[in-house]
Amino acid sequence: MNHQPVLILSKKMIISRIYSYITISSVSALSRTPKLSHLTTPNRPPFPRIPHFFCTKPPIVIILPPQSMDPNSSPQTIPVVSTFANPFDSQNPPPLPPAAASNGADAAAAARKPIALWPGMYHSPVTNALWEARSKVFERMLDPPKDAPPQSELLSKTPHQSRTSILYNFSSDYILREQYRDPWNEVRIGKLLEDLDALAGTISVKHCSDEDSTTRPLLLVTASVDRIVLKKPISVDVDLKIVGSAIWVGRSSIEIQLDVIQPPKDDSDSSHSTALTANFIFVARDSVTGKAASVNRLIPETKQEKSLFEEAEARSKLRKRKTVEDDGRKEVESGEKNRLEALLAEGRIFSDMPALADRDSILLGDTRLQNSLICQPQQRNMHGRIFGGFLMHRAFELAFSTAYTFAGLVPCFLEVDHVDFLRPVDVGDFLRLKSCVLYTELENPDEPLINVEVVAHVTKPELRTSEVTNTFYFTFTVRPEAKAAKNGYRIRNVVPSTEEEARLILERKDAEALRLASA
């Protein structure tokens, strides 16, 4: 048998070979990636749904034919293949490309292993477990029966039927731990936000499934994130669990509650094991007509389930009432005019008499940051849209950077106040994220609060349009150890320079006051 040498190359070595004499091409399932030529047209169709085959991110394994080792020989085409196996694991060798398999290698090893994973290549390891838990349901969503009828009869389900939990073995899995570690030896919040969105989507699918392979599945999308609250720092060295279930349903909407649980390192008090709570709102659409679709009923059984259902019902009524009030407000009341004037007064001093402005204040416009990106197919979900968790991750990273540059000290995340998913984001979209510090709360000097807004825009230069697709609101404070190292440190007050900025500040303050009053 003619065994061919296998090299595992670093990125630097690969680049060196590329620039010297090697041409690299993709084979196998990579060649089946959908063509992206239509993405340059303004009226492109939705990106095709993802295939069932999926590649993770292990080291790149390159198969070098013997003759290509001679630098004087003609350039050879070297296939780059991805593998699910650990290349250092002798018990599970990496698969070989078809060319190598035809030369005597094991054909079974060359076959790509089909596995039901969360669609899209931009994902975290936790999505593997999510898909394995309900692979039949998701595979039917990826490849629904043609001309299938909608669900004819709604079912009654309990929260227990949709309850799903995910365990992170940080204490024993070094690779997983390194994927989630941040510079302060805590869990990266941005990656955790992705996982929360993925798990909430899985739970909503489980609740809406009718277990009938002949009906067409519903299209479930994230409508908003009601609130995400960090109750204590999340260590990356201790095992972590996320538990969630449906806690309330309306006619076409579902509220999912997720709890991130991590016991104390010393196991002293298990009552303080909940590290984070999150509430996601999903809405159901008919996958053919795109109209609102009814979802299965939810029957709470236990006392806690009934209490969560009532609290979610109250939040739903509050959201509807706020929407009606915002739509019906025609004029600005005199009291609000006074509040606007008070906010704008200090801003006018910055504009008209900058030398006399308060040095403990800063204009809102001077806190702004932004970044831009082109949405790639690796970041899409099963419906061909950009994964909502990816958007939250990018928004969080920008908000964190904004708070960092504003405070001058490392910020500490406290909560996601609210997230609105106003419009879908497609593959190939030009996405712009803009952030600013809306206002600060300095009543408690030991824990000053920094409220950051991030707005996502989809910009279409060819059409000269720009639309807001998402709004995110984050709250940070300053890490105590960083604040203690800087004596006399003080967070500055943020003042608006325009009426639009002043209105944004008042709207967020009023929304927060309304939420606290309802709680």
Coordinates of C-alpha atoms in Angstrom, one line a residue:
M1 CA 0.0 0.0 0.0
N2 CA 1.4 3.4 -1.0
H3 CA 1.1 5.6 2.1
Q4 CA 1.3 9.3 1.5
P5 CA 3.0 11.6 4.0
V6 CA 0.7 13.8 6.0
L7 CA 1.8 17.2 7.3
I8 CA 0.0 19.4 9.8
L9 CA 1.0 22.9 9.0
S10 CA 0.7 26.1 10.9
K11 CA -0.9 29.1 9.2
K12 CA 2.6 30.7 8.7
M13 CA 3.8 27.6 6.9
I14 CA 0.7 27.4 4.8
I15 CA 1.1 31.1 3.7
S16 CA 4.8 30.5 2.9
R17 CA 3.9 27.5 0.7
I18 CA 1.1 29.4 -1.0
Y19 CA 3.4 32.3 -2.0
S20 CA 6.2 29.9 -3.1
Y21 CA 4.7 27.4 -5.5
I22 CA 1.6 25.8 -4.1
T23 CA -2.0 26.2 -5.3
I24 CA -4.6 25.3 -2.8
S25 CA -8.1 24.2 -3.7
S26 CA -11.1 22.8 -1.8
V27 CA -12.6 19.4 -2.4
S28 CA -15.4 17.2 -1.2
A29 CA -18.2 19.0 0.6
L30 CA -16.4 22.3 0.4
S31 CA -17.0 22.3 -3.4
R32 CA -20.7 22.0 -2.7
T33 CA -20.8 25.4 -1.1
P34 CA -23.6 27.5 -2.7
K35 CA -22.3 30.0 -5.3
L36 CA -22.3 33.6 -4.1
S37 CA -22.4 35.4 -7.4
H38 CA -26.0 36.6 -6.9
L39 CA -25.0 38.5 -3.7
T40 CA -23.8 41.4 -5.8
T41 CA -27.2 42.2 -7.2
P42 CA -29.5 44.5 -5.2
N43 CA -32.6 42.2 -5.5
R44 CA -30.9 39.0 -4.6
P45 CA -33.0 36.0 -3.5
P46 CA -32.7 34.6 0.0
F47 CA -29.5 32.7 0.6
P48 CA -30.0 29.0 0.0
R49 CA -30.6 26.8 3.1
I50 CA -27.5 25.1 4.5
P51 CA -26.7 21.5 3.6
H52 CA -26.7 18.8 6.2
F53 CA -22.9 18.5 6.1
F54 CA -20.9 20.8 8.3
C55 CA -17.3 21.5 9.2
T56 CA -15.9 22.5 12.5
K57 CA -12.6 24.3 13.1
P58 CA -9.8 21.8 13.9
P59 CA -6.2 22.1 12.7
I60 CA -5.9 22.1 8.9
V61 CA -4.7 18.8 7.5
I62 CA -2.9 18.9 4.2
I63 CA -2.2 15.8 2.1
L64 CA 1.1 16.2 0.2
P65 CA 1.7 13.8 -2.8
P66 CA 5.3 12.5 -2.7
Q67 CA 6.3 14.3 -5.9
S68 CA 5.2 17.7 -4.5
M69 CA 8.0 17.5 -1.9
D70 CA 10.5 18.3 -4.6
P71 CA 10.8 22.1 -4.9
N72 CA 12.1 21.7 -8.5
S73 CA 9.0 19.9 -9.6
S74 CA 6.0 21.6 -11.2
P75 CA 3.4 23.2 -8.9
Q76 CA 0.9 20.7 -7.5
T77 CA -2.7 21.2 -6.4
I78 CA -2.9 20.4 -2.8
P79 CA -6.4 19.7 -1.4
V80 CA -7.2 21.3 2.0
V81 CA -9.8 19.2 3.8
S82 CA -11.4 19.6 7.2
T83 CA -12.0 16.9 9.7
F84 CA -14.2 16.2 12.7
A85 CA -11.4 14.1 14.2
N86 CA -8.4 15.2 16.3
P87 CA -5.4 14.8 14.0
F88 CA -3.3 13.7 17.0
D89 CA -5.7 10.9 17.9
S90 CA -4.4 7.6 16.6
Q91 CA -7.7 5.9 17.4
N92 CA -9.6 8.2 15.1
P93 CA -7.4 9.2 12.1
P94 CA -8.5 12.2 10.0
P95 CA -10.4 11.4 6.7
L96 CA -8.5 11.6 3.5
P97 CA -9.6 13.3 0.3
P98 CA -11.0 11.2 -2.6
A99 CA -7.7 11.4 -4.5
A100 CA -5.8 9.9 -1.6
A101 CA -8.5 7.3 -1.0
S102 CA -8.3 6.1 -4.6
N103 CA -4.6 5.5 -4.1
G104 CA -5.1 2.8 -1.5
A105 CA -6.2 4.7 1.6
D106 CA -9.2 3.7 3.5
A107 CA -12.3 4.8 1.5
A108 CA -14.4 4.8 4.7
A109 CA -12.1 7.3 6.3
A110 CA -12.3 9.5 3.2
A111 CA -16.1 9.8 3.5
R112 CA -17.3 12.9 5.3
K113 CA -19.2 12.1 8.4
P114 CA -22.8 13.4 8.2
I115 CA -23.9 14.9 11.5
A116 CA -26.9 17.0 12.5
L117 CA -25.5 20.3 13.8
W118 CA -26.9 23.8 14.1
P119 CA -26.8 25.1 10.6
G120 CA -24.3 27.8 9.7
M121 CA -20.6 27.5 10.3
Y122 CA -20.5 30.4 12.8
H123 CA -21.4 28.6 16.0
S124 CA -20.2 27.4 19.4
P125 CA -19.6 23.8 20.6
V126 CA -22.8 23.9 22.5
T127 CA -24.9 23.8 19.3
N128 CA -23.8 20.2 18.6
A129 CA -25.6 19.1 21.8
L130 CA -28.6 21.1 20.8
W131 CA -28.9 19.5 17.5
E132 CA -28.3 16.0 18.8
A133 CA -31.1 16.4 21.3
R134 CA -33.7 17.1 18.6
S135 CA -32.1 16.2 15.2
K136 CA -35.2 14.8 13.6
V137 CA -37.2 18.0 14.1
F138 CA -34.5 20.2 12.8
E139 CA -33.7 18.0 9.8
R140 CA -37.4 18.3 8.8
M141 CA -37.1 22.1 9.1
L142 CA -34.1 22.1 6.8
D143 CA -35.8 19.9 4.2
P144 CA -39.6 20.2 4.7
P145 CA -42.0 18.1 2.7
K146 CA -43.0 19.7 -0.6
D147 CA -46.5 21.2 -0.6
A148 CA -47.0 20.1 3.0
P149 CA -50.1 21.5 4.7
P150 CA -49.9 23.6 7.8
Q151 CA -50.6 22.2 11.3
S152 CA -54.3 21.7 11.5
E153 CA -54.8 21.2 15.2
L154 CA -53.0 22.9 18.1
L155 CA -51.6 20.8 20.9
S156 CA -51.5 21.4 24.6
K157 CA -47.9 21.1 26.0
T158 CA -46.3 21.6 29.4
P159 CA -43.2 23.6 30.1
H160 CA -41.5 20.3 31.0
Q161 CA -41.9 19.0 27.5
S162 CA -39.7 21.8 26.1
R163 CA -37.3 22.0 28.9
T164 CA -33.7 21.6 27.7
S165 CA -30.4 21.8 29.5
I166 CA -26.8 22.1 28.3
L167 CA -23.7 21.2 30.4
Y168 CA -20.3 22.8 29.9
N169 CA -17.6 20.6 31.4
F170 CA -15.2 23.4 31.9
S171 CA -13.4 21.7 34.8
S172 CA -12.3 18.7 32.7
D173 CA -12.4 19.9 29.1
Y174 CA -9.4 22.1 28.4
I175 CA -10.2 22.9 24.8
L176 CA -13.8 24.0 25.6
R177 CA -12.5 26.1 28.5
E178 CA -10.0 27.9 26.3
Q179 CA -12.7 28.6 23.7
Y180 CA -14.8 30.5 26.3
R181 CA -12.0 32.1 28.4
D182 CA -11.8 35.9 28.5
P183 CA -8.7 37.9 29.6
W184 CA -10.0 38.0 33.2
N185 CA -10.4 34.2 33.5
E186 CA -14.2 34.5 33.2
V187 CA -16.6 33.3 30.5
R188 CA -16.9 35.4 27.4
I189 CA -20.3 37.0 27.6
G190 CA -20.5 37.5 23.8
K191 CA -20.1 33.8 23.1
L192 CA -22.6 33.0 25.9
L193 CA -25.2 35.3 24.3
E194 CA -24.8 33.2 21.1
D195 CA -25.5 30.0 23.0
L196 CA -28.5 31.5 24.8
D197 CA -30.1 32.5 21.5
A198 CA -29.4 29.1 20.0
L199 CA -30.9 27.3 23.0
A200 CA -33.9 29.5 23.1
G201 CA -34.5 28.8 19.4
T202 CA -34.2 25.0 20.1
I203 CA -36.8 25.3 22.9
S204 CA -39.2 27.2 20.8
V205 CA -39.0 24.6 18.0
K206 CA -39.6 21.8 20.5
H207 CA -42.7 23.5 21.8
C208 CA -44.1 24.2 18.4
S209 CA -43.4 20.8 16.9
D210 CA -46.4 18.7 16.3
E211 CA -44.4 15.5 15.8
D212 CA -46.0 15.0 12.4
S213 CA -43.6 14.6 9.5
T214 CA -46.3 15.4 6.9
T215 CA -47.0 19.0 8.0
R216 CA -44.8 22.0 7.2
P217 CA -42.8 23.4 10.2
L218 CA -43.2 26.9 11.4
L219 CA -40.7 29.7 10.8
L220 CA -39.6 30.8 14.3
V221 CA -37.6 34.1 14.7
T222 CA -36.3 36.1 17.6
A223 CA -38.5 39.1 18.1
S224 CA -36.8 40.6 21.1
V225 CA -34.7 39.9 24.2
D226 CA -36.7 41.2 27.2
R227 CA -33.8 41.2 29.6
I228 CA -30.5 39.4 30.4
V229 CA -29.2 39.9 33.9
L230 CA -25.8 38.8 35.2
K231 CA -26.1 38.1 38.9
K232 CA -22.5 37.1 39.6
P233 CA -19.3 36.7 37.6
I234 CA -19.1 33.4 35.7
S235 CA -15.9 31.5 36.1
V236 CA -14.4 29.6 33.3
D237 CA -12.9 27.0 35.6
V238 CA -16.1 25.6 37.1
D239 CA -18.7 23.5 35.2
L240 CA -21.7 25.5 33.9
K241 CA -25.2 24.5 33.0
I242 CA -27.9 26.4 31.0
V243 CA -31.5 25.3 31.7
G244 CA -34.5 26.7 29.8
S245 CA -38.1 26.1 28.9
A246 CA -41.2 27.9 27.4
I247 CA -42.9 29.8 30.2
W248 CA -45.6 31.7 28.3
V249 CA -47.3 31.6 24.9
G250 CA -49.6 34.0 23.2
R251 CA -51.4 33.5 19.9
S252 CA -48.2 33.5 17.8
S253 CA -45.5 34.4 20.3
I254 CA -43.5 32.4 22.8
E255 CA -41.4 33.6 25.8
I256 CA -38.5 31.4 26.8
Q257 CA -36.7 31.8 30.1
L258 CA -33.1 30.6 30.5
D259 CA -31.1 30.2 33.7
V260 CA -27.3 29.9 33.7
I261 CA -26.3 27.9 36.7
Q262 CA -22.8 27.6 38.2
P263 CA -22.3 26.4 41.8
P264 CA -19.8 28.3 44.0
K265 CA -16.3 27.0 43.9
D266 CA -16.4 26.0 47.5
D267 CA -19.9 24.5 47.3
S268 CA -20.9 26.6 50.3
D269 CA -24.4 27.8 49.3
S270 CA -26.2 26.2 46.4
S271 CA -29.0 28.9 46.6
H272 CA -26.6 31.3 45.0
S273 CA -25.8 29.1 42.0
T274 CA -27.9 31.1 39.4
A275 CA -25.4 33.3 37.6
L276 CA -27.5 34.7 34.8
T277 CA -31.1 34.8 33.7
A278 CA -32.5 35.7 30.2
N279 CA -35.9 36.0 28.6
F280 CA -36.3 35.7 24.8
I281 CA -39.4 36.4 22.8
F282 CA -39.9 34.4 19.6
V283 CA -42.7 34.8 17.1
A284 CA -44.0 32.2 14.7
R285 CA -44.6 32.7 11.0
D286 CA -46.0 30.4 8.3
S287 CA -43.0 29.2 6.4
V288 CA -44.9 29.6 3.1
T289 CA -47.1 32.7 3.5
G290 CA -44.9 34.5 6.0
K291 CA -48.0 35.5 8.0
A292 CA -48.4 35.1 11.8
A293 CA -49.1 31.5 12.7
S294 CA -50.7 30.1 15.9
V295 CA -48.5 28.1 18.2
N296 CA -49.3 25.2 20.6
R297 CA -50.9 26.0 23.9
L298 CA -48.9 26.0 27.1
I299 CA -50.3 24.4 30.3
P300 CA -48.3 25.3 33.4
E301 CA -48.5 22.6 36.1
T302 CA -46.3 23.4 39.1
K303 CA -46.7 26.5 41.3
Q304 CA -43.4 27.9 40.0
E305 CA -44.5 27.4 36.3
K306 CA -47.8 29.2 37.0
S307 CA -46.0 32.1 38.7
L308 CA -43.6 32.4 35.7
F309 CA -46.6 32.3 33.3
E310 CA -48.4 35.1 35.2
E311 CA -45.3 37.3 35.3
A312 CA -44.7 36.8 31.5
E313 CA -48.4 37.6 30.9
A314 CA -47.9 40.9 32.8
R315 CA -44.8 41.7 30.7
S316 CA -46.7 41.0 27.5
K317 CA -49.5 43.4 28.5
L318 CA -46.9 46.0 29.5
R319 CA -45.2 45.8 26.0
K320 CA -48.6 46.1 24.3
R321 CA -49.6 49.1 26.4
K322 CA -46.3 50.8 25.8
T323 CA -46.7 50.3 22.0
V324 CA -50.1 51.9 22.1
E325 CA -48.9 54.8 24.1
D326 CA -46.0 55.4 21.8
D327 CA -48.2 55.3 18.7
G328 CA -50.8 57.6 20.3
R329 CA -48.5 60.3 21.6
K330 CA -48.9 63.2 19.2
E331 CA -47.5 66.1 21.2
V332 CA -44.8 66.6 23.7
E333 CA -46.2 67.4 27.2
S334 CA -45.0 70.5 29.0
G335 CA -43.3 68.4 31.6
E336 CA -41.3 66.6 29.0
K337 CA -40.4 69.9 27.4
N338 CA -38.9 71.0 30.7
R339 CA -36.9 67.7 31.0
L340 CA -35.6 68.2 27.4
E341 CA -34.5 71.7 28.2
A342 CA -32.7 70.7 31.3
L343 CA -30.8 68.0 29.5
L344 CA -29.9 70.3 26.6
A345 CA -28.8 73.2 28.8
E346 CA -25.4 71.7 29.7
G347 CA -24.9 70.6 26.1
R348 CA -25.3 74.2 24.8
I349 CA -22.6 75.3 27.2
F350 CA -20.2 72.8 25.5
S351 CA -21.2 74.2 22.1
D352 CA -21.3 77.9 22.9
M353 CA -18.8 78.3 25.8
P354 CA -16.5 75.2 25.8
A355 CA -14.0 76.8 28.1
L356 CA -16.7 77.1 30.8
A357 CA -18.2 73.6 30.4
D358 CA -18.3 71.2 33.3
R359 CA -15.1 69.0 33.2
D360 CA -17.0 66.2 34.9
S361 CA -19.3 66.0 31.8
I362 CA -18.9 64.9 28.2
L363 CA -21.0 65.3 25.1
L364 CA -22.8 62.1 24.0
G365 CA -21.4 62.5 20.5
D366 CA -17.9 62.2 21.9
T367 CA -18.6 58.7 23.2
R368 CA -19.5 57.2 19.9
L369 CA -17.8 54.2 18.3
Q370 CA -18.7 52.1 15.2
N371 CA -17.6 49.2 13.1
S372 CA -18.7 47.6 9.8
L373 CA -18.8 44.2 8.3
I374 CA -20.1 42.2 5.4
C375 CA -22.3 39.4 6.6
Q376 CA -20.9 36.1 5.5
P377 CA -22.6 32.7 4.8
Q378 CA -20.8 31.1 7.7
Q379 CA -22.9 33.3 10.0
R380 CA -26.3 32.2 8.7
N381 CA -29.0 30.2 10.5
M382 CA -31.2 27.4 9.1
H383 CA -33.4 29.9 7.3
G384 CA -30.5 31.5 5.4
R385 CA -30.7 34.6 7.6
I386 CA -27.9 35.9 9.8
F387 CA -27.9 34.2 13.2
G388 CA -29.3 36.5 15.9
G389 CA -26.8 35.3 18.4
F390 CA -24.0 36.5 16.1
L391 CA -25.5 39.9 16.0
M392 CA -25.8 40.1 19.8
H393 CA -22.2 38.9 20.1
R394 CA -20.9 41.7 17.8
A395 CA -23.1 44.3 19.5
F396 CA -21.8 43.2 22.9
E397 CA -18.2 43.5 21.8
L398 CA -18.7 47.0 20.5
A399 CA -20.7 48.0 23.6
F400 CA -17.9 46.7 25.9
S401 CA -15.3 48.6 23.9
T402 CA -17.4 51.8 24.1
A403 CA -17.7 51.5 27.9
Y404 CA -14.0 50.7 28.2
T405 CA -12.9 53.8 26.2
F406 CA -15.4 56.0 28.1
A407 CA -14.6 54.9 31.6
G408 CA -10.9 54.4 31.1
L409 CA -11.1 51.3 33.2
V410 CA -12.1 47.7 32.4
P411 CA -15.9 47.6 32.5
C412 CA -18.0 44.8 34.1
F413 CA -21.1 43.6 32.3
L414 CA -24.3 43.8 34.3
E415 CA -27.3 43.3 32.0
V416 CA -28.8 43.5 28.5
D417 CA -31.7 45.9 29.1
H418 CA -33.5 45.2 25.9
V419 CA -32.9 44.0 22.3
D420 CA -35.2 44.6 19.4
F421 CA -35.0 42.5 16.2
L422 CA -36.8 44.9 13.8
R423 CA -35.8 43.4 10.4
P424 CA -33.9 40.3 9.3
V425 CA -30.3 40.6 8.2
D426 CA -29.3 38.6 5.1
V427 CA -26.1 37.1 3.9
G428 CA -24.1 39.7 1.9
D429 CA -25.6 42.6 3.8
F430 CA -23.4 45.5 4.7
L431 CA -23.9 45.8 8.4
R432 CA -22.9 48.9 10.4
L433 CA -22.9 48.9 14.2
K434 CA -22.9 52.3 15.9
S435 CA -22.7 52.7 19.7
C436 CA -22.7 55.5 22.3
V437 CA -23.0 56.0 26.0
L438 CA -26.6 57.2 26.4
Y439 CA -26.3 58.2 30.1
T440 CA -24.7 57.3 33.3
E441 CA -26.1 56.7 36.8
L442 CA -23.8 58.0 39.5
E443 CA -26.0 57.9 42.6
N444 CA -24.0 54.9 44.0
P445 CA -20.3 55.8 43.7
D446 CA -19.3 52.2 44.5
E447 CA -21.2 50.9 41.5
P448 CA -21.6 53.6 38.8
L449 CA -23.7 52.5 35.9
I450 CA -22.8 53.1 32.2
N451 CA -25.8 52.6 29.8
V452 CA -24.7 51.9 26.2
E453 CA -26.8 51.9 23.1
V454 CA -25.8 49.9 20.0
V455 CA -27.8 50.4 16.8
A456 CA -27.4 48.0 13.8
H457 CA -27.9 49.4 10.3
V458 CA -28.1 47.5 7.0
T459 CA -26.7 49.8 4.4
K460 CA -27.2 49.2 0.7
P461 CA -24.9 51.6 -1.2
E462 CA -26.2 50.5 -4.6
L463 CA -29.7 51.7 -3.5
R464 CA -28.5 54.5 -1.3
T465 CA -30.6 53.2 1.6
S466 CA -29.8 52.5 5.3
E467 CA -32.3 50.8 7.6
V468 CA -32.2 50.1 11.3
T469 CA -32.4 46.3 11.9
N470 CA -31.6 46.0 15.6
T471 CA -31.3 48.1 18.7
F472 CA -29.3 46.8 21.8
Y473 CA -29.1 48.3 25.3
F474 CA -26.4 47.2 27.7
T475 CA -25.5 48.2 31.2
F476 CA -22.0 48.1 32.6
T477 CA -20.2 49.1 35.7
V478 CA -16.5 49.3 36.5
R479 CA -14.6 46.3 37.9
P480 CA -14.0 46.9 41.6
E481 CA -10.4 45.9 41.5
A482 CA -9.7 48.4 38.6
K483 CA -11.5 51.2 40.4
A484 CA -9.6 50.5 43.7
A485 CA -6.3 50.8 41.9
K486 CA -7.2 54.4 40.7
N487 CA -7.8 56.7 43.7
G488 CA -10.3 59.4 43.3
Y489 CA -11.6 58.0 40.0
R490 CA -15.0 59.3 38.9
I491 CA -17.3 58.4 36.0
R492 CA -18.3 61.5 33.9
N493 CA -21.8 62.6 33.2
V494 CA -23.1 62.4 29.6
V495 CA -25.0 65.3 28.2
P496 CA -26.8 65.6 24.8
S497 CA -26.1 68.3 22.3
T498 CA -29.2 67.8 20.1
E499 CA -32.9 67.4 20.8
E500 CA -32.8 63.9 19.2
E501 CA -30.1 62.8 21.6
A502 CA -32.1 64.2 24.5
R503 CA -35.2 62.3 23.5
L504 CA -33.3 59.0 23.2
I505 CA -32.0 59.5 26.8
L506 CA -35.5 60.3 28.2
E507 CA -37.1 57.3 26.3
R508 CA -34.6 54.9 27.8
K509 CA -34.9 56.3 31.3
D510 CA -38.7 56.2 31.1
A511 CA -38.6 52.6 29.9
E512 CA -36.3 51.6 32.7
A513 CA -38.5 53.4 35.3
L514 CA -41.6 51.7 33.9
R515 CA -39.9 48.3 34.1
L516 CA -38.9 48.8 37.7
A517 CA -42.4 50.0 38.6
S518 CA -44.0 47.0 37.0
A519 CA -41.6 44.7 38.8

